[in-house]
């Protein structure tokens, strides 16, 4: 199942019911749910509102655009308690690299000898961002 089908089923709509409420044909909705076509953004916005699943908007951008695939952080959707614990763990990891981050950023540039450490820092920041998004999307 893809993200659109999963969201619809989670919201307890049949394909026919959802298609009618989204003002599209069941065939069109089926094409989105099988990956035959990528739904336009306005349709995804309607799905998010109808299904009550906010993370669908993020996953749509992450999976259906090159920018999303390259630059949006991964998120692991889980229950609220696990999401909060993961965020706290990631924030704690940032504390360990805080002095490196400050040292490198003080002069406003990343020197050649700092690039490996800076890559590690940006990876940690991406992990914090992903964990924070997971908290906001938790139910």
Short mmCIF file of C-alpha atoms in Angstrom, two decimals, residues 68-113:
data_model
loop_
_atom_site.label_atom_id
_atom_site.label_comp_id
_atom_site.label_asym_id
_atom_site.label_seq_id
_atom_site.Cartn_x
_atom_site.Cartn_y
_atom_site.Cartn_z
CA UNK A 68 11.98 16.06 -0.92
CA UNK A 69 13.90 12.87 -1.60
CA UNK A 70 17.23 14.67 -1.41
CA UNK A 71 16.76 17.16 1.38
CA UNK A 72 13.86 16.42 3.71
CA UNK A 73 14.86 14.44 6.80
CA UNK A 74 13.60 10.93 7.34
CA UNK A 75 10.84 10.57 9.90
CA UNK A 76 9.88 7.44 11.77
CA UNK A 77 6.20 7.63 12.65
CA UNK A 78 5.46 5.86 15.89
CA UNK A 79 3.42 6.48 19.02
CA UNK A 80 3.75 9.72 20.95
CA UNK A 81 5.80 8.32 23.84
CA UNK A 82 8.40 6.76 21.55
CA UNK A 83 8.52 9.90 19.42
CA UNK A 84 9.14 12.12 22.43
CA UNK A 85 11.84 9.79 23.76
CA UNK A 86 13.56 9.71 20.36
CA UNK A 87 13.50 13.51 20.19
CA UNK A 88 14.98 13.76 23.68
CA UNK A 89 17.72 11.30 22.72
CA UNK A 90 18.55 13.27 19.58
CA UNK A 91 18.60 16.58 21.47
CA UNK A 92 20.95 14.93 23.97
CA UNK A 93 23.22 13.87 21.10
CA UNK A 94 23.39 17.51 20.02
CA UNK A 95 24.66 18.44 23.47
CA UNK A 96 27.70 16.24 22.87
CA UNK A 97 28.62 18.05 19.67
CA UNK A 98 27.59 21.54 20.75
CA UNK A 99 31.16 22.71 21.41
CA UNK A 100 32.29 21.46 17.98
CA UNK A 101 29.35 23.21 16.36
CA UNK A 102 30.18 26.50 18.08
CA UNK A 103 33.90 26.21 17.37
CA UNK A 104 33.37 25.57 13.67
CA UNK A 105 30.63 28.17 13.24
CA UNK A 106 32.40 31.02 15.06
CA UNK A 107 34.31 32.20 12.00
CA UNK A 108 31.32 31.73 9.69
CA UNK A 109 32.93 29.13 7.46
CA UNK A 110 33.76 25.45 7.40
CA UNK A 111 37.46 24.97 6.71
CA UNK A 112 38.85 21.95 4.89
CA UNK A 113 40.02 20.32 8.12
#
